[in-house]
Coordinates of C-alpha atoms in Angstrom, one line a residue:
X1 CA -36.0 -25.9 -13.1
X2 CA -34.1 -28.3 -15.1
X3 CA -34.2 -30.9 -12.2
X4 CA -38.1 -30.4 -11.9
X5 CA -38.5 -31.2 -15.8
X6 CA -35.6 -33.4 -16.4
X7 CA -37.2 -35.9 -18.3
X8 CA -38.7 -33.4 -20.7
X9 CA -35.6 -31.9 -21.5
X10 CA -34.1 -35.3 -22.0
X11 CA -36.5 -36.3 -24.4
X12 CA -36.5 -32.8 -26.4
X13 CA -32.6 -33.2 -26.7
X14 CA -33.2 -36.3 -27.8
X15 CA -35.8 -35.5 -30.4
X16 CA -34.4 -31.9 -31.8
X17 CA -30.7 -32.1 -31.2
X18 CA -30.7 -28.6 -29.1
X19 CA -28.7 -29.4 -25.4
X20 CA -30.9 -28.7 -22.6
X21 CA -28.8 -26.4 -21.3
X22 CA -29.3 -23.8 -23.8
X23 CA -33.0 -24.2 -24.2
X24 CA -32.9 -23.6 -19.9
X25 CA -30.2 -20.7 -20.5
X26 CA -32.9 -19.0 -22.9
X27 CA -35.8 -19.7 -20.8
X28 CA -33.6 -18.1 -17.5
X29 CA -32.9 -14.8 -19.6
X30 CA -37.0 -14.4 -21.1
X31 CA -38.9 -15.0 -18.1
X32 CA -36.7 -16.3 -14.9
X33 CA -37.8 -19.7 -15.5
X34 CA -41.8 -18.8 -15.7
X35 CA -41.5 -16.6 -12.8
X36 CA -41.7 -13.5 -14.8
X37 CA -44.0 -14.1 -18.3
X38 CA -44.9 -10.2 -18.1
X39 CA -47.7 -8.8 -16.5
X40 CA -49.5 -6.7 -18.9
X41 CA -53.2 -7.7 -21.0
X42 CA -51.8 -9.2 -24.5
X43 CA -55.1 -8.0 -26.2
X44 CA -54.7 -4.7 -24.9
X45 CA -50.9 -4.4 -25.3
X46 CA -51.3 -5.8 -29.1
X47 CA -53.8 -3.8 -29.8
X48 CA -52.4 -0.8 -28.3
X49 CA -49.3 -0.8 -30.6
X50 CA -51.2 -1.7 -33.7
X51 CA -52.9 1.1 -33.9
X52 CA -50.8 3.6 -32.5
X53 CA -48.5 6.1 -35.1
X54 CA -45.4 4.0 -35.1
X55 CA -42.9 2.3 -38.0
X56 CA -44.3 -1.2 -36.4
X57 CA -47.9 -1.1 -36.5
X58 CA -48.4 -2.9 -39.3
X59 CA -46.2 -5.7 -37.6
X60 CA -48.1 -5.4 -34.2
X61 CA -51.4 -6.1 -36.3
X62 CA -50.3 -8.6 -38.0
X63 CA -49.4 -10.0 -34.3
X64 CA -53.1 -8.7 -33.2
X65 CA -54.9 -11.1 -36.1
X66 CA -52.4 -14.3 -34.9
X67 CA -53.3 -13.8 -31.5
X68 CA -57.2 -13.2 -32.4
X69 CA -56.7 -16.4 -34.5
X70 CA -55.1 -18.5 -31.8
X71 CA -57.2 -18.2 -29.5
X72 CA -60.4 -19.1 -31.4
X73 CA -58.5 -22.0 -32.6
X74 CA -57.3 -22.9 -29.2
X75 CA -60.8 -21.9 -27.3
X76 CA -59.2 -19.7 -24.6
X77 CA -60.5 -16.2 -23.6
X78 CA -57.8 -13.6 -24.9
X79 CA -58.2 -11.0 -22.6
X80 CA -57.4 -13.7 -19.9
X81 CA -53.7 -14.1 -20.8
X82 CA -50.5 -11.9 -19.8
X83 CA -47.4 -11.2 -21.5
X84 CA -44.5 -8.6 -22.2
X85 CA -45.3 -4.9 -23.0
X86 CA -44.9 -5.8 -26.6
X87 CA -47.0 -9.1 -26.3
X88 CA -44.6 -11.6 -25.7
X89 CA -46.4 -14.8 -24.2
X90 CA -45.2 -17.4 -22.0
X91 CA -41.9 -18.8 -20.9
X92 CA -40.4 -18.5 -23.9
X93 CA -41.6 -15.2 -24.5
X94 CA -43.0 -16.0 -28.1
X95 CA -45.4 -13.5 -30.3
X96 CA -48.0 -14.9 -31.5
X97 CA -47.1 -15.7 -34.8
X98 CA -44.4 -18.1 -33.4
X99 CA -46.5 -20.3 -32.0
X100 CA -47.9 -21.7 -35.0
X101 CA -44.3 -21.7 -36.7
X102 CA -43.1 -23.3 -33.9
X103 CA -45.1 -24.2 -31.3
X104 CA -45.3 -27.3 -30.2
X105 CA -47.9 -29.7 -28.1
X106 CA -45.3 -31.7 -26.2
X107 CA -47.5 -33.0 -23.3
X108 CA -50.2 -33.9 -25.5
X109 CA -52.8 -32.3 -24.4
X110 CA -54.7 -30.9 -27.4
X111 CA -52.9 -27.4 -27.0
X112 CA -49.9 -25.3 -27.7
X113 CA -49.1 -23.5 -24.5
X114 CA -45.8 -21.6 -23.7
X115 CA -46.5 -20.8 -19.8
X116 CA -46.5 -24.8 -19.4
X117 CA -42.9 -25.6 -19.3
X118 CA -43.0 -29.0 -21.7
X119 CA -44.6 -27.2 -24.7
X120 CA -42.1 -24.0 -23.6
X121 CA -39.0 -26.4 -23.9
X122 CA -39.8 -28.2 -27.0
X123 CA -41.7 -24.9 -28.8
X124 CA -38.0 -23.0 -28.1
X125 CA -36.0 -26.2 -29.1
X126 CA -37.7 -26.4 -32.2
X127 CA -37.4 -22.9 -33.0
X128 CA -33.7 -23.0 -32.5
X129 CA -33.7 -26.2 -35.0
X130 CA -35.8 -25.1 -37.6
X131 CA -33.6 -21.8 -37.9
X132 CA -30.6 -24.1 -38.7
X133 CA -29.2 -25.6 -34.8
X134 CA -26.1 -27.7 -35.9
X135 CA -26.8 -30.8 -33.3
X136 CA -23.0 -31.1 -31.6
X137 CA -21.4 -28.4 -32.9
X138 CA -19.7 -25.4 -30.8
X139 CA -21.6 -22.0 -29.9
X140 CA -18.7 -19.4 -29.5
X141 CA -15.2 -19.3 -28.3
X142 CA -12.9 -16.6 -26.7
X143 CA -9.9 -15.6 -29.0
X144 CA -6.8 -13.7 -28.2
X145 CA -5.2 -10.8 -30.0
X146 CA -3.1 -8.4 -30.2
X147 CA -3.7 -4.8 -28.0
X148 CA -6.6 -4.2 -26.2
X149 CA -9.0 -2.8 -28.7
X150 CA -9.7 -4.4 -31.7
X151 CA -10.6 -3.0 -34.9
X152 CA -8.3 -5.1 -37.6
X153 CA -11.7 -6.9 -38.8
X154 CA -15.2 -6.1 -39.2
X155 CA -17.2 -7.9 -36.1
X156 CA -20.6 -8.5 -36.3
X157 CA -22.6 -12.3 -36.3
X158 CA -23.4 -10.9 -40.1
X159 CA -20.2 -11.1 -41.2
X160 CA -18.5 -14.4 -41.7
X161 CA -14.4 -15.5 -42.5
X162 CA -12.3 -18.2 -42.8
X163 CA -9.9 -18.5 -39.8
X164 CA -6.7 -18.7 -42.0
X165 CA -7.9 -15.1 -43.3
X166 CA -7.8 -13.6 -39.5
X167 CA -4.3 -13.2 -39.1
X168 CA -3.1 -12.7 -35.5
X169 CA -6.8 -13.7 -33.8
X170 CA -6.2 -17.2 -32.3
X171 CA -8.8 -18.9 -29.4
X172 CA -8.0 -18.9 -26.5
X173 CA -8.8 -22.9 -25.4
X174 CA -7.8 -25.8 -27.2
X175 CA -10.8 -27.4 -27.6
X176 CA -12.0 -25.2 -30.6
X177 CA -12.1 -28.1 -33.3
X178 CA -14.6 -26.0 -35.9
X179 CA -13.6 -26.1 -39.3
X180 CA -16.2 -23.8 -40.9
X181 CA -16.4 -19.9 -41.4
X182 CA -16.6 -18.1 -38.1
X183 CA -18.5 -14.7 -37.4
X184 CA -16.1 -12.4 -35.0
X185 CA -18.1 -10.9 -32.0
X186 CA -17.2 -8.0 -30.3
X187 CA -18.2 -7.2 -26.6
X188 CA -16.9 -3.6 -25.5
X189 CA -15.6 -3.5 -22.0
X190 CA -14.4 -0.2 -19.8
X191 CA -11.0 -0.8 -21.1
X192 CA -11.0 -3.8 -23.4
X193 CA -12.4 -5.2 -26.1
X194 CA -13.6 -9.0 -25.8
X195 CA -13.6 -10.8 -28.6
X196 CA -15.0 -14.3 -29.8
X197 CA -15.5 -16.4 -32.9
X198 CA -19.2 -17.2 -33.0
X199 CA -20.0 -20.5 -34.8
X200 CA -23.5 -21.0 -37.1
X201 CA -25.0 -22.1 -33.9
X202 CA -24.2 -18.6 -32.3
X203 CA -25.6 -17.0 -35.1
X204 CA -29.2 -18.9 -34.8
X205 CA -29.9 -17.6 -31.3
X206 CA -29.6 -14.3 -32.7
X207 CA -32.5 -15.7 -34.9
X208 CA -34.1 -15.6 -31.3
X209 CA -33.1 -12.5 -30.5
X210 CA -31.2 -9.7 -33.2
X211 CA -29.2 -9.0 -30.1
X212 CA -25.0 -10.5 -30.2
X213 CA -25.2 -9.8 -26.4
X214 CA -28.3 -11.6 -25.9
X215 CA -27.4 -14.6 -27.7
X216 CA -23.4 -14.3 -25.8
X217 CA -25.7 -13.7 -22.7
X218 CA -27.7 -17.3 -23.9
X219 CA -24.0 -18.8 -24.9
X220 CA -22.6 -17.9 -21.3
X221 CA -25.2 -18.9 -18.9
X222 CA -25.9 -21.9 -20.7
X223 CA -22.3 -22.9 -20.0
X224 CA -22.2 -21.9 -16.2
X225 CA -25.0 -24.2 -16.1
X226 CA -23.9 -26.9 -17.4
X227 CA -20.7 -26.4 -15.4
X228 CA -22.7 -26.7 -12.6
X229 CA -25.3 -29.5 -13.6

C-alpha cells in the first residue's frame, strides 16, 4: 500500500508533519488498507441507531444530519455508500462529522472522499495534526521496573508526570531523549504487566481512538513497518 501511494504519503509528511508510517499503521488497523471499509448501508445503519432507545442516539443523529448534509453538498446518492455497523466510512473509518473537520481534497478533484486513498492519507494526517501531532517527537517507549506487576503509579494516557517523580520506572532503550511529562501505559499480560511511557503524540491517537491499546496497537505496527520499509 505504501509503495503503491508513495508519493502521496511523501508529500502529506511533508505538508502535515505526521510520518507516513503511522498514517499507513492506522489505515492497516481501520480497514486492512481499503480492503475492508465495512459492508453495511450508512443511511440505514445511521438511521438505525438514531432512532433506536440507546444513551447515543442523540449522537447517531447528529451523525444522521452530517451524513444527509454531505452528501447533498458533495452530490452523491447516500444510500449508495458502505461503512462500519456504527457508520464509519472509508479507509480511515471517519463519521461523518469528521469529514468536514478534517477531511481533506488531496487529489483535487472537487471532493472529499475517504475510500480513495490520497484524501484517506491526508484527511487522517490532518486529523492527527489538528489534535496536537508534535512533528519529530517520540510515540511511546518501553520502561523497566521492578516485579512483574505494577501498581506503584496510576497508568492511564490521562494522567501525566514528570519522569524524576517516577522513582524506579526507567526505559528500557537509550534512545528516549523526551524531556516533557510522560503518561504511564499499562498493557496486562497472562503473567506480566507491560509498561510504557507514552509521549503527547501517544496520547493524540487516542484522540483517534479512546482506546490505549488501539493507539499501542497504531504505535507498534507503525514501527514494524517502518523497520521493514
Amino acid at each position: 500500500f505504501m509503495k503503491r501511494h508513495q508519493s502521496t504519503f511523501k508529500n502529506v509528511e511533508k505538508q502535515f508533519g505526521i510520518p507516513a508510517e503511522d498514517i499507513a499503521a492506522i489505515i492497516g488497523i481501520e480497514s486492512v488498507y481499503g480492503g475492508n471499509v465495512g459492508k453495511f448501508p450508512v443511511f440505514d445503519t445511521l438511521t438505525t441507531l438514531a432512532f433506536e432507545n440507546g444513551r447515543r442516539s442523540n449522537f447517531f443523529k447528529k451523525e444522521l444530519k452530517e451524513f444527509i448534509r454531505l452528501s447533498y453538498k458533495q452530490k452523491f446518492n447516500p444510500k449508495n455508500v458502505m461503512g462500519s455497523y456504527t457508520g464509519a466510512i472509508g479507509l480511515g473509518q471517519f463519521m461523518p462529522s469528521n469529514y468536514e473537520a478534517y477531511g481533506i481534497d488531496f487529489n483535487k478533484d472537487g471532493r472529499v472522499s475517504l475510500q480513495h486513498p490520497q484524501d484517506a492519507i491526508a484527511s487522517i494526517a490532518n486529523y492527527l495534526k489538528q489534535n496536537g501531532w508534535r512533528r519529530g517527537e517520540h510515540v511511546a517507549t518501553r520502561v523497566s521496573y521492578e516485579g512483574n506487576r505494577f501498581k506503584k503509579y496510576r497508568t492511564g494516557y490521562n494522567t501525566k508526570y514528570k519522569r524524576n517523580e517516577l522513582e524506579g520506572i526507567a526505559p528500557k532503550f537509550a534512545s528516549w531523549n523526551y524531556n516533557d511529562k510522560v503518561r504511564l501505559i499499562k498493557l496486562s499480560k497472562a503473567s506480566y504487566d507491560e509498561l510504557w511511557y507514552a509521549a503527547k503524540n501517544f496520547y493524540v491517537i487516542t484522540r483517534y481512538n479512546h482506546s490505549a491499546y488501539y493507539a499501542m496497537s497504531v504505535h507498534q505496527l507503525a514501527q514494524e513497518i517502518k523497520n521493514n520499509s
